[in-house]
PDB file of C-alpha atoms and ligand atoms in Angstrom:
ATOM      1  CA  MET A  15     -25.652 -36.012  24.018  1.00  0.00           C
ATOM      2  CA  SER A  16     -27.927 -37.923  26.295  1.00  0.00           C
ATOM      3  CA  THR A  17     -30.612 -36.143  28.255  1.00  0.00           C
ATOM      4  CA  LEU A  18     -28.979 -37.361  31.448  1.00  0.00           C
ATOM      5  CA  LEU A  19     -25.709 -35.626  30.561  1.00  0.00           C
ATOM      6  CA  VAL A  20     -27.483 -32.388  29.668  1.00  0.00           C
ATOM      7  CA  ASN A  21     -29.430 -32.454  32.929  1.00  0.00           C
ATOM      8  CA  GLY A  22     -26.222 -33.156  34.818  1.00  0.00           C
ATOM      9  CA  LEU A  23     -24.537 -30.167  33.249  1.00  0.00           C
ATOM     10  CA  GLY A  24     -27.523 -27.999  34.112  1.00  0.00           C
ATOM     11  CA  VAL A  25     -27.376 -29.029  37.758  1.00  0.00           C
ATOM     12  CA  MET A  26     -23.649 -28.318  37.854  1.00  0.00           C
ATOM     13  CA  MET A  27     -24.149 -24.857  36.382  1.00  0.00           C
ATOM     14  CA  ILE A  28     -26.850 -24.053  38.921  1.00  0.00           C
ATOM     15  CA  ALA A  29     -24.584 -25.265  41.723  1.00  0.00           C
ATOM     16  CA  ALA A  30     -21.735 -23.131  40.393  1.00  0.00           C
ATOM     17  CA  THR A  31     -24.009 -20.090  40.217  1.00  0.00           C
ATOM     18  CA  ILE A  32     -25.200 -20.548  43.797  1.00  0.00           C
ATOM     19  CA  TRP A  33     -21.597 -20.986  44.939  1.00  0.00           C
ATOM     20  CA  TRP A  34     -20.429 -17.881  43.125  1.00  0.00           C
ATOM     21  CA  PHE A  35     -23.182 -15.506  44.189  1.00  0.00           C
ATOM     22  CA  TRP A  36     -24.134 -16.700  47.673  1.00  0.00           C
ATOM     23  CA  LEU A  37     -21.489 -18.912  49.211  1.00  0.00           C
ATOM     24  CA  TRP A  38     -18.130 -17.636  48.049  1.00  0.00           C
ATOM     25  CA  LYS A  39     -16.681 -14.754  50.014  1.00  0.00           C
ATOM     26  CA  PRO A  40     -13.300 -13.193  49.337  1.00  0.00           C
ATOM     27  CA  LYS A  41     -10.777 -13.795  52.079  1.00  0.00           C
ATOM     28  CA  GLN A  42     -10.161 -10.812  54.290  1.00  0.00           C
ATOM     29  CA  GLY A  43      -6.802  -9.226  53.645  1.00  0.00           C
ATOM     30  CA  ALA A  44      -4.286  -7.908  56.138  1.00  0.00           C
ATOM     31  CA  GLN A  45      -4.759  -4.333  57.266  1.00  0.00           C
ATOM     32  CA  ALA A  46      -2.229  -1.745  58.313  1.00  0.00           C
ATOM     33  CA  SER A  47      -2.003  -0.788  61.942  1.00  0.00           C
ATOM     34  CA  ASN A  48      -1.262   2.920  62.400  1.00  0.00           C
ATOM     35  CA  GLY A  49      -0.842   3.112  58.641  1.00  0.00           C
ATOM     36  CA  VAL A  50       2.079   0.677  58.553  1.00  0.00           C
ATOM     37  CA  LEU A  51       2.147  -2.928  57.383  1.00  0.00           C
ATOM     38  CA  LEU A  52       5.089  -5.332  57.339  1.00  0.00           C
ATOM     39  CA  ILE A  53       5.446  -7.668  54.367  1.00  0.00           C
ATOM     40  CA  THR A  54       7.938 -10.532  54.510  1.00  0.00           C
ATOM     41  CA  VAL A  55       9.384 -11.859  51.264  1.00  0.00           C
ATOM     42  CA  ALA A  56      10.428 -15.485  51.802  1.00  0.00           C
ATOM     43  CA  ASN A  57      10.042 -18.977  50.341  1.00  0.00           C
ATOM     44  CA  GLY A  58       8.227 -17.764  47.257  1.00  0.00           C
ATOM     45  CA  THR A  59       5.453 -16.036  49.178  1.00  0.00           C
ATOM     46  CA  TYR A  60       4.619 -12.566  50.372  1.00  0.00           C
ATOM     47  CA  THR A  61       3.353 -12.665  53.947  1.00  0.00           C
ATOM     48  CA  PRO A  62       0.727 -11.323  53.987  1.00  0.00           C
ATOM     49  CA  SER A  63      -0.066 -11.583  50.282  1.00  0.00           C
ATOM     50  CA  THR A  64      -3.502  -9.957  50.374  1.00  0.00           C
ATOM     51  CA  ILE A  65      -3.656  -6.454  51.788  1.00  0.00           C
ATOM     52  CA  ASP A  66      -6.743  -4.333  52.309  1.00  0.00           C
ATOM     53  CA  ALA A  67      -6.330  -0.574  52.253  1.00  0.00           C
ATOM     54  CA  VAL A  68      -8.804   2.275  52.513  1.00  0.00           C
ATOM     55  CA  GLU A  69      -9.369   4.677  49.653  1.00  0.00           C
ATOM     56  CA  GLY A  70      -7.552   7.968  50.157  1.00  0.00           C
ATOM     57  CA  GLU A  71      -5.668   6.826  53.265  1.00  0.00           C
ATOM     58  CA  ALA A  72      -1.895   6.651  53.005  1.00  0.00           C
ATOM     59  CA  ILE A  73      -0.380   3.264  53.732  1.00  0.00           C
ATOM     60  CA  THR A  74       3.283   2.474  54.346  1.00  0.00           C
ATOM     61  CA  LEU A  75       4.435  -0.994  53.383  1.00  0.00           C
ATOM     62  CA  GLU A  76       7.613  -2.152  55.062  1.00  0.00           C
ATOM     63  CA  VAL A  77       8.983  -4.854  52.820  1.00  0.00           C
ATOM     64  CA  VAL A  78      11.620  -7.219  54.201  1.00  0.00           C
ATOM     65  CA  ARG A  79      13.384  -9.573  51.852  1.00  0.00           C
ATOM     66  CA  GLU A  80      14.530 -12.780  53.503  1.00  0.00           C
ATOM     67  CA  ASP A  81      15.044 -14.657  50.243  1.00  0.00           C
ATOM     68  CA  ALA A  82      18.550 -14.361  48.774  1.00  0.00           C
ATOM     69  CA  SER A  83      17.538 -15.631  45.325  1.00  0.00           C
ATOM     70  CA  PRO A  84      17.542 -12.993  42.559  1.00  0.00           C
ATOM     71  CA  CYS A  85      13.842 -13.726  42.051  1.00  0.00           C
ATOM     72  CA  ALA A  86      13.014 -11.758  45.202  1.00  0.00           C
ATOM     73  CA  GLU A  87      15.059  -8.697  44.300  1.00  0.00           C
ATOM     74  CA  PHE A  88      12.330  -6.359  43.134  1.00  0.00           C
ATOM     75  CA  PHE A  89       8.992  -5.450  44.658  1.00  0.00           C
ATOM     76  CA  ILE A  90       6.546  -4.124  42.103  1.00  0.00           C
ATOM     77  CA  ILE A  91       2.971  -2.910  42.398  1.00  0.00           C
ATOM     78  CA  ASP A  92       1.139  -2.472  39.114  1.00  0.00           C
ATOM     79  CA  GLY A  93      -0.807   0.736  38.684  1.00  0.00           C
ATOM     80  CA  LEU A  94       0.871   2.550  41.565  1.00  0.00           C
ATOM     81  CA  GLY A  95       4.300   3.119  40.060  1.00  0.00           C
ATOM     82  CA  VAL A  96       6.039   1.029  42.716  1.00  0.00           C
ATOM     83  CA  ASN A  97       9.257  -0.690  41.641  1.00  0.00           C
ATOM     84  CA  VAL A  98      11.677  -1.074  44.520  1.00  0.00           C
ATOM     85  CA  GLN A  99      14.943  -2.956  44.766  1.00  0.00           C
ATOM     86  CA  LEU A 100      15.109  -4.913  48.011  1.00  0.00           C
ATOM     87  CA  SER A 101      18.230  -5.496  50.070  1.00  0.00           C
ATOM     88  CA  LEU A 102      18.453  -8.628  52.178  1.00  0.00           C
ATOM     89  CA  HIS A 103      17.128  -8.392  55.750  1.00  0.00           C
ATOM     90  CA  THR A 104      16.393  -4.699  55.366  1.00  0.00           C
ATOM     91  CA  ARG A 105      13.059  -2.929  55.792  1.00  0.00           C
ATOM     92  CA  GLU A 106      12.334  -1.060  52.607  1.00  0.00           C
ATOM     93  CA  GLN A 107       9.565   1.488  53.009  1.00  0.00           C
ATOM     94  CA  VAL A 108       7.003   1.897  50.268  1.00  0.00           C
ATOM     95  CA  VAL A 109       4.604   4.750  50.879  1.00  0.00           C
ATOM     96  CA  ILE A 110       1.349   4.818  48.958  1.00  0.00           C
ATOM     97  CA  ASN A 111      -0.451   8.123  49.224  1.00  0.00           C
ATOM     98  CA  ALA A 112      -4.152   8.594  48.639  1.00  0.00           C
ATOM     99  CA  PRO A 113      -4.774   5.290  46.808  1.00  0.00           C
ATOM    100  CA  GLN A 114      -7.773   5.089  44.507  1.00  0.00           C
ATOM    101  CA  PRO A 115     -10.158   2.114  44.708  1.00  0.00           C
ATOM    102  CA  GLY A 116      -9.016  -0.948  42.808  1.00  0.00           C
ATOM    103  CA  ASP A 117      -7.042  -4.178  42.918  1.00  0.00           C
ATOM    104  CA  TYR A 118      -3.325  -3.620  42.462  1.00  0.00           C
ATOM    105  CA  PRO A 119      -1.224  -6.733  41.775  1.00  0.00           C
ATOM    106  CA  MET A 120       2.032  -6.974  43.730  1.00  0.00           C
ATOM    107  CA  HIS A 121       4.801  -9.133  42.348  1.00  0.00           C
ATOM    108  CA  CYS A 122       8.514  -9.649  41.838  1.00  0.00           C
ATOM    109  CA  GLN A 123      10.157  -8.926  38.493  1.00  0.00           C
ATOM    110  CA  MET A 124       9.541 -12.519  37.382  1.00  0.00           C
ATOM    111  CA  ASN A 125       5.985 -12.821  38.661  1.00  0.00           C
ATOM    112  CA  MET A 126       6.889 -15.711  40.956  1.00  0.00           C
ATOM    113  CA  TYR A 127       6.024 -13.825  44.097  1.00  0.00           C
ATOM    114  CA  GLN A 128       2.433 -12.632  43.879  1.00  0.00           C
ATOM    115  CA  GLY A 129      -0.019 -10.706  45.977  1.00  0.00           C
ATOM    116  CA  VAL A 130      -2.641  -8.010  45.748  1.00  0.00           C
ATOM    117  CA  LEU A 131      -3.301  -4.657  47.340  1.00  0.00           C
ATOM    118  CA  ARG A 132      -7.049  -4.040  47.474  1.00  0.00           C
ATOM    119  CA  VAL A 133      -8.236  -0.504  47.975  1.00  0.00           C
ATOM    120  CA  ARG A 134     -11.891   0.038  48.908  1.00  0.00           C
TER     121      ARG A 134
HETATM  122 CU1  LIG B 203      10.652 -13.565  41.217  1.00  0.00          CU
END
């Protein structure tokens, strides 16, 4: 390898480090109002797909499926024991009591729909 290439790689790694530790900030997630948050399941996306919750505070997710494809049929949250069958155009309530801190992936049974519940 030429010295130029090695120097180039070094610069890139420094840039990546600066980006990671100083510049990059995680996007703020949606928060419940009065403990309730509506999630719409449509067009391959949960809206919102990133949800911020507070440790120990119950949160009620109201999940509405607007996508008729079988892909959207189940709403699953890993680590919280949530696995709910969704009916079309119906608000399905998912209550999460006293969540512990962590990132809990939300997804459909095929992992096409994806999101995360972040508890801090
Ligand atoms: Cu799916």
